[in-house]
Amino acid sequence: MEVRLWCVCYIQYQCWSQTMSVLKEALTRSMNTIITELEQEGLIDNLMNMCYGLKDVNGPYYFANLLQTLIEDTQNAILELGRLLEQAPINFQDMDQIAIKLRGSTSCVGICALAQKWLKFREGTQIFSKERCLLSLNEIRYEFVRIHSRLDAIIQLEREFVRL
């Protein structure tokens, strides 16, 4: 009886193991598709893959948490900059500091399109141009909308992959 029970358990484990393997492969393909599309559209560069590789050193949720933090920081920065641009007088120094931080964050993660928009915004703060800052902030919003849902999808896929 024990041998039979062991055989049943082993067979169930093998089926479960194969199913998990198939699921992980499907999740990996989905993530690769999203990343390839983002690269082809020029929204991200190879630094994204390098950041993804850091999860081996920093833990399985590192990459997902990194992207989640970047999304939240970007959303907060957009709101804060919009608020700062409505004030009189405009505090260009505070806006410049926010732009420096977000440009660095987006550059390090490999979101090159957004990093370029932050650089452009920063140029507006350095010449004290409200109009240029407003235009650049709108461009940042546009780029963020283009990439946000796909970053969310990557986060969800990554978390699901880790759970398996």
GROMACS .gro file of C-alpha atoms in nm:
model
  164
    1MET     CA    1   0.000   0.000   0.000
    2GLU     CA    2   0.281   0.244   0.087
    3VAL     CA    3   0.451   0.189  -0.248
    4ARG     CA    4   0.129   0.257  -0.432
    5LEU     CA    5   0.067   0.576  -0.233
    6TRP     CA    6   0.422   0.686  -0.304
    7CYS     CA    7   0.373   0.621  -0.679
    8VAL     CA    8   0.049   0.821  -0.682
    9CYS     CA    9   0.216   1.111  -0.500
   10TYR     CA   10   0.514   1.098  -0.736
   11ILE     CA   11   0.290   1.102  -1.044
   12GLN     CA   12   0.088   1.393  -0.905
   13TYR     CA   13   0.409   1.580  -0.829
   14GLN     CA   14   0.540   1.521  -1.182
   15CYS     CA   15   0.214   1.651  -1.332
   16TRP     CA   16   0.216   1.951  -1.101
   17SER     CA   17   0.582   2.019  -1.179
   18GLN     CA   18   0.519   2.006  -1.554
   19THR     CA   19   0.217   2.234  -1.520
   20MET     CA   20   0.421   2.487  -1.323
   21SER     CA   21   0.694   2.472  -1.584
   22VAL     CA   22   0.445   2.540  -1.863
   23LEU     CA   23   0.294   2.831  -1.666
   24LYS     CA   24   0.637   2.984  -1.601
   25GLU     CA   25   0.724   2.955  -1.970
   26ALA     CA   26   0.398   3.128  -2.064
   27LEU     CA   27   0.459   3.409  -1.815
   28THR     CA   28   0.815   3.452  -1.942
   29ARG     CA   29   0.693   3.470  -2.304
   30SER     CA   30   0.432   3.730  -2.209
   31MET     CA   31   0.688   3.942  -2.028
   32ASN     CA   32   0.936   3.913  -2.314
   33THR     CA   33   0.666   4.022  -2.558
   34ILE     CA   34   0.587   4.334  -2.356
   35ILE     CA   35   0.954   4.421  -2.312
   36THR     CA   36   1.025   4.368  -2.683
   37GLU     CA   37   0.735   4.595  -2.777
   38LEU     CA   38   0.858   4.864  -2.538
   39GLU     CA   39   1.209   4.839  -2.682
   40GLN     CA   40   1.081   4.856  -3.040
   41GLU     CA   41   0.881   5.168  -2.955
   42GLY     CA   42   1.194   5.325  -2.803
   43LEU     CA   43   1.038   5.355  -2.459
   44ILE     CA   44   1.296   5.140  -2.279
   45ASP     CA   45   1.656   5.036  -2.336
   46ASN     CA   46   1.881   4.749  -2.230
   47LEU     CA   47   1.911   4.881  -1.873
   48MET     CA   48   1.565   4.736  -1.809
   49ASN     CA   49   1.705   4.386  -1.865
   50MET     CA   50   2.001   4.464  -1.641
   51CYS     CA   51   1.765   4.574  -1.363
   52TYR     CA   52   1.563   4.259  -1.411
   53GLY     CA   53   1.880   4.057  -1.355
   54LEU     CA   54   1.939   4.227  -1.020
   55LYS     CA   55   1.654   4.032  -0.864
   56ASP     CA   56   1.890   3.734  -0.844
   57VAL     CA   57   2.099   3.931  -0.596
   58ASN     CA   58   1.832   4.144  -0.426
   59GLY     CA   59   1.547   3.897  -0.394
   60PRO     CA   60   1.264   3.769  -0.610
   61TYR     CA   61   1.036   4.071  -0.567
   62TYR     CA   62   1.309   4.329  -0.631
   63PHE     CA   63   1.222   4.405  -0.993
   64ALA     CA   64   0.846   4.424  -0.938
   65ASN     CA   65   0.893   4.647  -0.634
   66LEU     CA   66   1.139   4.867  -0.822
   67LEU     CA   67   0.891   4.926  -1.103
   68GLN     CA   68   0.605   4.982  -0.859
   69THR     CA   69   0.806   5.244  -0.671
   70LEU     CA   70   0.900   5.415  -0.996
   71ILE     CA   71   0.535   5.430  -1.105
   72GLU     CA   72   0.427   5.577  -0.772
   73ASP     CA   73   0.714   5.828  -0.768
   74THR     CA   74   0.629   5.938  -1.122
   75GLN     CA   75   0.260   5.979  -1.043
   76ASN     CA   76   0.342   6.182  -0.731
   77ALA     CA   77   0.597   6.395  -0.916
   78ILE     CA   78   0.351   6.476  -1.195
   79LEU     CA   79   0.091   6.586  -0.940
   80GLU     CA   80   0.344   6.787  -0.739
   81LEU     CA   81   0.487   6.960  -1.045
   82GLY     CA   82   0.138   7.051  -1.164
   83ARG     CA   83   0.071   7.204  -0.822
   84LEU     CA   84   0.403   7.391  -0.819
   85LEU     CA   85   0.340   7.533  -1.166
   86GLU     CA   86   0.011   7.684  -1.045
   87GLN     CA   87   0.178   7.874  -0.761
   88ALA     CA   88   0.309   8.226  -0.780
   89PRO     CA   89   0.598   8.272  -0.767
   90ILE     CA   90   0.702   7.943  -0.920
   91ASN     CA   91   0.971   7.760  -0.729
   92PHE     CA   92   1.189   7.643  -1.016
   93GLN     CA   93   1.452   7.508  -0.778
   94ASP     CA   94   1.209   7.261  -0.617
   95MET     CA   95   1.084   7.155  -0.958
   96ASP     CA   96   1.441   7.106  -1.076
   97GLN     CA   97   1.514   6.876  -0.780
   98ILE     CA   98   1.209   6.664  -0.859
   99ALA     CA   99   1.313   6.642  -1.225
  100ILE     CA  100   1.669   6.542  -1.130
  101LYS     CA  101   1.540   6.262  -0.906
  102LEU     CA  102   1.294   6.124  -1.161
  103ARG     CA  103   1.535   6.151  -1.451
  104GLY     CA  104   1.787   5.951  -1.251
  105SER     CA  105   1.530   5.690  -1.150
  106THR     CA  106   1.392   5.642  -1.500
  107SER     CA  107   1.741   5.634  -1.652
  108CYS     CA  108   1.866   5.373  -1.406
  109VAL     CA  109   1.568   5.145  -1.472
  110GLY     CA  110   1.601   5.185  -1.848
  111ILE     CA  111   1.291   5.389  -1.924
  112CYS     CA  112   1.480   5.609  -2.166
  113ALA     CA  113   1.181   5.787  -2.327
  114LEU     CA  114   1.061   5.914  -1.991
  115ALA     CA  115   1.414   6.003  -1.884
  116GLN     CA  116   1.449   6.225  -2.192
  117LYS     CA  117   1.125   6.405  -2.107
  118TRP     CA  118   1.247   6.467  -1.753
  119LEU     CA  119   1.567   6.614  -1.896
  120LYS     CA  120   1.362   6.844  -2.117
  121PHE     CA  121   1.153   6.949  -1.817
  122ARG     CA  122   1.471   7.022  -1.625
  123GLU     CA  123   1.594   7.245  -1.905
  124GLY     CA  124   1.275   7.447  -1.863
  125THR     CA  125   1.341   7.490  -1.491
  126GLN     CA  126   1.694   7.608  -1.558
  127ILE     CA  127   1.578   7.889  -1.787
  128PHE     CA  128   1.286   7.972  -1.553
  129SER     CA  129   1.028   7.912  -1.826
  130LYS     CA  130   0.681   7.824  -1.702
  131GLU     CA  131   0.563   7.762  -2.058
  132ARG     CA  132   0.844   7.520  -2.134
  133CYS     CA  133   0.786   7.340  -1.805
  134LEU     CA  134   0.413   7.309  -1.878
  135LEU     CA  135   0.483   7.175  -2.226
  136SER     CA  136   0.740   6.930  -2.092
  137LEU     CA  137   0.509   6.817  -1.813
  138ASN     CA  138   0.242   6.739  -2.071
  139GLU     CA  139   0.497   6.536  -2.266
  140ILE     CA  140   0.589   6.350  -1.946
  141ARG     CA  141   0.222   6.273  -1.886
  142TYR     CA  142   0.188   6.144  -2.243
  143GLU     CA  143   0.494   5.917  -2.218
  144PHE     CA  144   0.385   5.794  -1.876
  145VAL     CA  145   0.040   5.703  -2.009
  146ARG     CA  146   0.205   5.514  -2.296
  147ILE     CA  147   0.414   5.300  -2.064
  148HIS     CA  148   0.221   5.282  -1.736
  149SER     CA  149  -0.021   4.999  -1.817
  150ARG     CA  150   0.256   4.787  -1.963
  151LEU     CA  151   0.475   4.838  -1.658
  152ASP     CA  152   0.178   4.732  -1.446
  153ALA     CA  153   0.146   4.420  -1.663
  154ILE     CA  154   0.516   4.342  -1.615
  155ILE     CA  155   0.475   4.383  -1.238
  156GLN     CA  156   0.177   4.146  -1.231
  157LEU     CA  157   0.353   3.888  -1.448
  158GLU     CA  158   0.666   3.908  -1.236
  159ARG     CA  159   0.473   3.865  -0.910
  160GLU     CA  160   0.283   3.570  -1.054
  161PHE     CA  161   0.609   3.414  -1.175
  162VAL     CA  162   0.763   3.445  -0.829
  163ARG     CA  163   0.454   3.288  -0.668
  164LEU     CA  164   0.488   2.978  -0.884
   0.00000   0.00000   0.00000
